[in-house]
Amino acid sequence: MEVTLAIDYGSARVGTAVSVGWMARPLDVFPHGSIESLLARLLALCTQEQVTKIVVGLPLNADGTEGEQATVVRGFATELAQTTNLEIFLWNEYGSSQAAQAQMIGASRSRKARREKLDAIAAALFLQEFVEQNGVGAERVYPKDQQRHE
């Protein structure tokens, strides 16, 4: 069975979610820390959850253009591709954080609880969209030495 890990990569925190089959669920939010420690934690999570592919949220602007954070995320996704043989994809995550915030406010969570889980819920939201659309429109990420476009 397909198990997909979603990563909502941010400069302070990194949210994760997983889908087994058709249902996405939020996992953990990690403090960013060093790239080496973050990659180690994510790869351990992949082993623990028996992940078969990874989708990284690409933060596009409302008009579909890429800003500075999208460039940072692309670099992270390429580094991640260097460390694993799993397929890695980029997926438009526009609006997922706002939707996660609205969902959490509706659930009457405290501000602190919302902040602690926000990135994982955002990851689950864009992962659910990725799964429902069978990844159509996702961009495959390759290690630096294998860069190509599909």
Short mmCIF file of C-alpha atoms in Angstrom, two decimals:
data_model
loop_
_atom_site.label_atom_id
_atom_site.label_comp_id
_atom_site.label_asym_id
_atom_site.label_seq_id
_atom_site.Cartn_x
_atom_site.Cartn_y
_atom_site.Cartn_z
CA MET A 1 0.00 0.00 0.00
CA GLU A 2 1.14 3.53 -0.79
CA VAL A 3 2.28 5.51 2.24
CA THR A 4 3.02 9.16 1.49
CA LEU A 5 4.77 11.57 3.85
CA ALA A 6 3.98 15.28 3.47
CA ILE A 7 6.43 17.92 4.63
CA ASP A 8 5.44 21.53 5.28
CA TYR A 9 8.92 23.07 5.34
CA GLY A 10 9.32 26.36 7.19
CA SER A 11 12.23 28.38 8.51
CA ALA A 12 11.25 27.82 12.17
CA ARG A 13 9.15 24.63 12.12
CA VAL A 14 8.53 21.67 9.84
CA GLY A 15 5.12 20.03 9.83
CA THR A 16 4.57 16.43 8.79
CA ALA A 17 1.58 14.33 7.82
CA VAL A 18 1.11 10.85 6.40
CA SER A 19 -1.46 9.14 4.23
CA VAL A 20 -2.03 5.43 4.07
CA GLY A 21 -4.26 4.91 1.09
CA TRP A 22 -6.72 7.79 0.76
CA MET A 23 -6.72 9.38 4.21
CA ALA A 24 -4.18 11.97 5.35
CA ARG A 25 -3.51 12.58 9.03
CA PRO A 26 -1.24 15.10 10.75
CA LEU A 27 1.86 13.75 12.49
CA ASP A 28 4.47 15.91 14.19
CA VAL A 29 5.89 19.40 14.03
CA PHE A 30 9.68 19.56 14.40
CA PRO A 31 11.74 22.62 15.24
CA HIS A 32 13.85 23.36 12.17
CA GLY A 33 17.32 23.02 13.75
CA SER A 34 20.22 22.11 11.49
CA ILE A 35 19.51 20.66 8.06
CA GLU A 36 21.44 17.51 8.99
CA SER A 37 19.39 16.84 12.13
CA LEU A 38 16.15 17.65 10.30
CA LEU A 39 16.95 15.24 7.46
CA ALA A 40 17.86 12.53 9.98
CA ARG A 41 14.53 12.99 11.81
CA LEU A 42 12.56 12.93 8.57
CA LEU A 43 14.32 9.81 7.31
CA ALA A 44 13.70 8.09 10.66
CA LEU A 45 10.03 9.04 10.33
CA CYS A 46 9.99 7.56 6.82
CA THR A 47 11.28 4.26 8.20
CA GLN A 48 8.89 4.30 11.16
CA GLU A 49 5.84 5.00 8.96
CA GLN A 50 7.03 2.75 6.08
CA VAL A 51 6.83 5.65 3.64
CA THR A 52 6.89 4.90 -0.10
CA LYS A 53 7.02 8.52 -1.38
CA ILE A 54 7.38 12.07 -0.09
CA VAL A 55 5.55 15.25 -1.08
CA VAL A 56 6.96 18.63 -0.06
CA GLY A 57 4.66 21.65 -0.01
CA LEU A 58 5.73 24.37 -2.44
CA PRO A 59 4.60 27.80 -1.17
CA LEU A 60 3.41 29.62 -4.28
CA ASN A 61 2.04 33.15 -4.29
CA ALA A 62 -1.68 33.77 -4.93
CA ASP A 63 -0.90 34.46 -8.61
CA GLY A 64 1.02 31.17 -8.95
CA THR A 65 4.48 32.74 -9.02
CA GLU A 66 7.34 31.61 -6.82
CA GLY A 67 8.81 33.83 -4.14
CA GLU A 68 11.89 33.57 -1.96
CA GLN A 69 10.47 30.82 0.29
CA ALA A 70 9.66 28.65 -2.76
CA THR A 71 13.34 28.83 -3.76
CA VAL A 72 14.34 27.75 -0.25
CA VAL A 73 11.86 24.84 -0.35
CA ARG A 74 13.16 23.70 -3.75
CA GLY A 75 16.69 23.63 -2.31
CA PHE A 76 15.49 21.61 0.68
CA ALA A 77 13.65 19.13 -1.56
CA THR A 78 16.78 18.64 -3.67
CA GLU A 79 18.85 18.01 -0.51
CA LEU A 80 16.24 15.52 0.66
CA ALA A 81 16.43 13.76 -2.71
CA GLN A 82 20.19 13.40 -2.20
CA THR A 83 19.60 11.44 1.03
CA THR A 84 16.92 8.92 0.02
CA ASN A 85 15.85 6.69 -2.85
CA LEU A 86 12.19 7.52 -2.23
CA GLU A 87 10.37 9.48 -4.92
CA ILE A 88 10.00 13.12 -3.92
CA PHE A 89 7.45 15.55 -5.33
CA LEU A 90 6.67 19.24 -4.94
CA TRP A 91 3.00 20.19 -4.55
CA ASN A 92 1.36 23.62 -4.49
CA GLU A 93 0.51 24.25 -0.84
CA TYR A 94 -1.04 27.69 -1.40
CA GLY A 95 -3.69 28.38 1.24
CA SER A 96 -3.04 25.28 3.36
CA SER A 97 -1.82 27.22 6.41
CA GLN A 98 -4.81 29.56 6.31
CA ALA A 99 -7.20 26.60 5.93
CA ALA A 100 -5.48 24.81 8.82
CA GLN A 101 -5.81 27.90 11.00
CA ALA A 102 -9.51 28.23 10.18
CA GLN A 103 -10.05 24.54 10.93
CA MET A 104 -8.29 24.81 14.29
CA ILE A 105 -10.13 27.97 15.33
CA GLY A 106 -13.36 26.17 14.57
CA ALA A 107 -12.23 23.34 16.84
CA SER A 108 -11.85 25.82 19.75
CA ARG A 109 -8.20 25.06 20.39
CA SER A 110 -6.06 27.41 22.44
CA ARG A 111 -3.67 29.69 20.60
CA LYS A 112 -0.69 27.69 21.91
CA ALA A 113 -2.21 24.36 20.80
CA ARG A 114 -2.97 25.82 17.37
CA ARG A 115 0.59 27.06 16.95
CA GLU A 116 2.03 23.67 17.97
CA LYS A 117 -0.03 21.66 15.44
CA LEU A 118 -0.64 24.19 12.66
CA ASP A 119 2.16 23.04 10.34
CA ALA A 120 1.21 19.35 10.67
CA ILE A 121 -2.43 20.11 9.89
CA ALA A 122 -1.39 22.25 6.91
CA ALA A 123 0.72 19.31 5.68
CA ALA A 124 -2.27 16.98 6.07
CA LEU A 125 -4.48 19.35 4.08
CA PHE A 126 -2.18 19.61 1.06
CA LEU A 127 -1.39 15.89 1.31
CA GLN A 128 -5.10 15.06 1.14
CA GLU A 129 -5.35 17.15 -2.03
CA PHE A 130 -2.26 15.42 -3.49
CA VAL A 131 -3.76 11.98 -2.77
CA GLU A 132 -7.22 12.85 -4.11
CA GLN A 133 -5.67 14.13 -7.34
CA ASN A 134 -3.32 11.12 -7.59
CA GLY A 135 -0.40 13.54 -7.66
CA VAL A 136 -1.42 14.86 -11.09
CA GLY A 137 0.35 18.18 -11.51
CA ALA A 138 3.07 17.42 -8.96
CA GLU A 139 6.67 18.15 -9.88
CA ARG A 140 9.18 15.33 -9.37
CA VAL A 141 12.40 16.28 -7.57
CA TYR A 142 15.69 14.59 -8.42
CA PRO A 143 19.11 14.63 -6.74
CA LYS A 144 21.44 17.32 -8.13
CA ASP A 145 23.35 14.85 -10.29
CA GLN A 146 20.13 13.56 -11.90
CA GLN A 147 18.28 16.86 -12.45
CA ARG A 148 15.81 16.67 -15.33
CA HIS A 149 12.26 17.71 -16.13
CA GLU A 150 9.29 15.45 -16.74
#
